[in-house]
């Protein structure tokens, strides 16, 4: 079985999970503990970043390289168009999404945790005592220091422009490139989840993040057409969690116990 070394809340891990589900491939998630767990990732891949996919003796790092590998090895339901122009557009949009939409989304998400107390406490585990929630919520954003105010505002402005452009592209066509979903669609859809999480539980985390949105972006009606399109794509291709798989790291029909990296 395919093994995906990942962080559950990583946008780029989610990109690979969506691609695997789109292709109907079973896989086993291996949750990597940030820091020490990444040493094991380094041992098998030569670098510390996730996602990393292991297919037998083959190890592939980087979400784009994983996507291209999966399209070569498992060509059913192709990700890349065969038409030369459409292929070029798909690859360009996928790279743009990785380098622009994804990075600005992460900066804006971290900045929103600083700026908005209610947004911050919404991402605490569901069993967090109310007293601790109040303490975390009352911490001044400047004290947290995850993302500076100027960086947050700049990333937010960029995301507004990106979401407007995506909404315009999707006004009169079903997908970003052509009449069938491609790697461009799956990448944009997955990387946008951090801006507004779908209403259905796809992330296996000990908190209720369904429907949570970055204030001013995910709750802005101007971008609702884009998120409606994104959620429709997810409903068609992404496998939601069920009660038996929630918070145990399983996916693709695998009923095994959760797997995590341990360092001796």
mmCIF file of N, CA and C in Angstrom, residues 1-10 13 16-17 20 26-34 37-38 40-41 44 48-56 59 204 248-251 254 256-263:
data_model
loop_
_atom_site.group_PDB
_atom_site.id
_atom_site.type_symbol
_atom_site.label_atom_id
_atom_site.label_comp_id
_atom_site.label_asym_id
_atom_site.label_seq_id
_atom_site.Cartn_x
_atom_site.Cartn_y
_atom_site.Cartn_z
ATOM 1 N N UNK A 1 0.835 -1.201 0.000
ATOM 2 C CA UNK A 1 0.000 0.000 0.000
ATOM 3 C C UNK A 1 0.872 1.255 0.000
ATOM 4 N N UNK A 2 0.408 2.288 -0.668
ATOM 5 C CA UNK A 2 1.096 3.569 -0.654
ATOM 6 C C UNK A 2 1.135 4.117 0.770
ATOM 7 N N UNK A 3 2.242 4.730 1.153
ATOM 8 C CA UNK A 3 2.393 5.332 2.473
ATOM 9 C C UNK A 3 2.678 6.819 2.304
ATOM 10 N N UNK A 4 1.867 7.644 2.970
ATOM 11 C CA UNK A 4 2.012 9.098 2.879
ATOM 12 C C UNK A 4 2.514 9.633 4.203
ATOM 13 N N UNK A 5 3.758 10.128 4.219
ATOM 14 C CA UNK A 5 4.316 10.810 5.385
ATOM 15 C C UNK A 5 3.837 12.250 5.326
ATOM 16 N N UNK A 6 3.193 12.712 6.398
ATOM 17 C CA UNK A 6 2.441 13.952 6.297
ATOM 18 C C UNK A 6 2.300 14.641 7.642
ATOM 19 N N UNK A 7 1.854 15.926 7.581
ATOM 20 C CA UNK A 7 1.229 16.624 8.707
ATOM 21 C C UNK A 7 -0.244 16.744 8.334
ATOM 22 N N UNK A 8 -1.139 16.384 9.220
ATOM 23 C CA UNK A 8 -2.564 16.368 8.883
ATOM 24 C C UNK A 8 -3.066 17.740 8.451
ATOM 25 N N UNK A 9 -2.582 18.818 9.109
ATOM 26 C CA UNK A 9 -3.062 20.157 8.779
ATOM 27 C C UNK A 9 -2.232 20.854 7.704
ATOM 28 N N UNK A 10 -1.294 20.153 7.114
ATOM 29 C CA UNK A 10 -0.498 20.724 6.034
ATOM 30 C C UNK A 10 -1.327 20.834 4.764
ATOM 31 N N UNK A 13 0.102 18.427 2.190
ATOM 32 C CA UNK A 13 -0.302 17.045 2.446
ATOM 33 C C UNK A 13 -1.747 16.832 1.990
ATOM 34 N N UNK A 16 -1.979 16.239 -1.702
ATOM 35 C CA UNK A 16 -1.679 14.858 -2.103
ATOM 36 C C UNK A 16 -2.832 13.931 -1.737
ATOM 37 N N UNK A 17 -3.447 14.126 -0.572
ATOM 38 C CA UNK A 17 -4.578 13.280 -0.184
ATOM 39 C C UNK A 17 -5.731 13.422 -1.175
ATOM 40 N N UNK A 20 -4.804 11.532 -4.330
ATOM 41 C CA UNK A 20 -4.927 10.083 -4.121
ATOM 42 C C UNK A 20 -6.392 9.652 -4.145
ATOM 43 N N UNK A 26 -5.732 3.558 -2.621
ATOM 44 C CA UNK A 26 -5.671 3.366 -1.181
ATOM 45 C C UNK A 26 -4.284 3.743 -0.673
ATOM 46 N N UNK A 27 -4.247 4.326 0.505
ATOM 47 C CA UNK A 27 -2.973 4.742 1.067
ATOM 48 C C UNK A 27 -3.058 4.747 2.584
ATOM 49 N N UNK A 28 -1.903 4.731 3.201
ATOM 50 C CA UNK A 28 -1.820 4.763 4.656
ATOM 51 C C UNK A 28 -1.122 6.048 5.065
ATOM 52 N N UNK A 29 -1.753 6.804 5.954
ATOM 53 C CA UNK A 29 -1.167 8.052 6.434
ATOM 54 C C UNK A 29 -0.213 7.767 7.589
ATOM 55 N N UNK A 30 0.967 8.364 7.523
ATOM 56 C CA UNK A 30 1.940 8.272 8.605
ATOM 57 C C UNK A 30 2.202 9.686 9.095
ATOM 58 N N UNK A 31 1.675 9.993 10.263
ATOM 59 C CA UNK A 31 1.763 11.352 10.793
ATOM 60 C C UNK A 31 3.165 11.598 11.343
ATOM 61 N N UNK A 32 3.780 12.659 10.880
ATOM 62 C CA UNK A 32 5.147 13.007 11.260
ATOM 63 C C UNK A 32 5.113 14.054 12.364
ATOM 64 N N UNK A 33 5.743 13.766 13.476
ATOM 65 C CA UNK A 33 5.842 14.739 14.557
ATOM 66 C C UNK A 33 6.818 15.837 14.157
ATOM 67 N N UNK A 34 6.377 17.107 14.126
ATOM 68 C CA UNK A 34 7.295 18.179 13.753
ATOM 69 C C UNK A 34 8.549 18.151 14.629
ATOM 70 N N UNK A 37 10.389 13.910 14.528
ATOM 71 C CA UNK A 37 9.857 12.986 13.540
ATOM 72 C C UNK A 37 10.395 13.232 12.145
ATOM 73 N N UNK A 38 10.799 14.461 11.866
ATOM 74 C CA UNK A 38 11.309 14.786 10.541
ATOM 75 C C UNK A 38 12.677 14.178 10.281
ATOM 76 N N UNK A 40 13.288 11.038 10.667
ATOM 77 C CA UNK A 40 12.969 9.807 9.946
ATOM 78 C C UNK A 40 12.635 10.101 8.499
ATOM 79 N N UNK A 41 11.927 11.205 8.262
ATOM 80 C CA UNK A 41 11.634 11.611 6.886
ATOM 81 C C UNK A 41 12.938 11.867 6.140
ATOM 82 N N UNK A 44 14.644 8.642 4.910
ATOM 83 C CA UNK A 44 14.100 7.940 3.747
ATOM 84 C C UNK A 44 14.073 8.789 2.488
ATOM 85 N N UNK A 48 13.679 17.107 4.959
ATOM 86 C CA UNK A 48 12.840 17.038 6.155
ATOM 87 C C UNK A 48 11.392 17.467 5.937
ATOM 88 N N UNK A 49 11.063 17.866 4.731
ATOM 89 C CA UNK A 49 9.731 18.409 4.494
ATOM 90 C C UNK A 49 8.734 17.309 4.150
ATOM 91 N N UNK A 50 7.485 17.544 4.499
ATOM 92 C CA UNK A 50 6.399 16.680 4.051
ATOM 93 C C UNK A 50 5.529 17.483 3.085
ATOM 94 N N UNK A 51 4.817 16.796 2.206
ATOM 95 C CA UNK A 51 4.574 15.360 2.163
ATOM 96 C C UNK A 51 5.685 14.575 1.460
ATOM 97 N N UNK A 52 5.781 13.308 1.848
ATOM 98 C CA UNK A 52 6.648 12.337 1.192
ATOM 99 C C UNK A 52 5.812 11.092 0.953
ATOM 100 N N UNK A 53 5.872 10.564 -0.261
ATOM 101 C CA UNK A 53 5.116 9.360 -0.606
ATOM 102 C C UNK A 53 6.082 8.201 -0.815
ATOM 103 N N UNK A 54 5.747 7.058 -0.217
ATOM 104 C CA UNK A 54 6.544 5.841 -0.379
ATOM 105 C C UNK A 54 5.683 4.807 -1.095
ATOM 106 N N UNK A 55 6.144 4.364 -2.248
ATOM 107 C CA UNK A 55 5.450 3.362 -3.046
ATOM 108 C C UNK A 55 6.404 2.190 -3.235
ATOM 109 N N UNK A 56 6.322 1.213 -2.337
ATOM 110 C CA UNK A 56 7.296 0.128 -2.358
ATOM 111 C C UNK A 56 8.675 0.657 -2.020
ATOM 112 N N UNK A 59 10.601 6.370 -3.275
ATOM 113 C CA UNK A 59 10.284 7.459 -2.345
ATOM 114 C C UNK A 59 10.263 8.762 -3.124
ATOM 115 N N UNK A 204 -8.430 14.907 9.792
ATOM 116 C CA UNK A 204 -8.520 14.058 10.970
ATOM 117 C C UNK A 204 -7.757 14.726 12.118
ATOM 118 N N UNK A 248 -7.861 8.641 13.919
ATOM 119 C CA UNK A 248 -6.979 7.483 14.046
ATOM 120 C C UNK A 248 -6.063 7.304 12.844
ATOM 121 N N UNK A 249 -6.044 8.338 11.971
ATOM 122 C CA UNK A 249 -5.047 8.341 10.908
ATOM 123 C C UNK A 249 -5.311 7.375 9.778
ATOM 124 N N UNK A 250 -6.487 6.791 9.659
ATOM 125 C CA UNK A 250 -6.763 5.843 8.601
ATOM 126 C C UNK A 250 -7.318 6.556 7.391
ATOM 127 N N UNK A 251 -7.156 5.941 6.236
ATOM 128 C CA UNK A 251 -7.741 6.497 5.024
ATOM 129 C C UNK A 251 -7.794 5.421 3.973
ATOM 130 N N UNK A 254 -8.388 1.684 4.834
ATOM 131 C CA UNK A 254 -7.436 0.971 5.682
ATOM 132 C C UNK A 254 -7.927 0.995 7.121
ATOM 133 N N UNK A 256 -6.308 -0.321 9.742
ATOM 134 C CA UNK A 256 -5.232 -0.560 10.689
ATOM 135 C C UNK A 256 -5.176 0.542 11.727
ATOM 136 N N UNK A 257 -4.404 0.292 12.776
ATOM 137 C CA UNK A 257 -4.221 1.289 13.821
ATOM 138 C C UNK A 257 -3.446 2.486 13.264
ATOM 139 N N UNK A 258 -3.554 3.622 13.912
ATOM 140 C CA UNK A 258 -2.811 4.788 13.438
ATOM 141 C C UNK A 258 -1.312 4.539 13.476
ATOM 142 N N UNK A 259 -0.638 5.127 12.526
ATOM 143 C CA UNK A 259 0.809 4.969 12.421
ATOM 144 C C UNK A 259 1.472 6.306 12.616
ATOM 145 N N UNK A 260 2.497 6.341 13.451
ATOM 146 C CA UNK A 260 3.266 7.577 13.619
ATOM 147 C C UNK A 260 4.741 7.217 13.669
ATOM 148 N N UNK A 261 5.560 8.190 13.348
ATOM 149 C CA UNK A 261 6.994 7.973 13.332
ATOM 150 C C UNK A 261 7.540 8.004 14.754
ATOM 151 N N UNK A 262 8.381 7.045 15.079
ATOM 152 C CA UNK A 262 9.064 7.027 16.368
ATOM 153 C C UNK A 262 10.569 6.977 16.124
ATOM 154 N N UNK A 263 11.286 7.711 16.930
ATOM 155 C CA UNK A 263 12.747 7.748 16.795
ATOM 156 C C UNK A 263 13.368 7.045 18.007
#
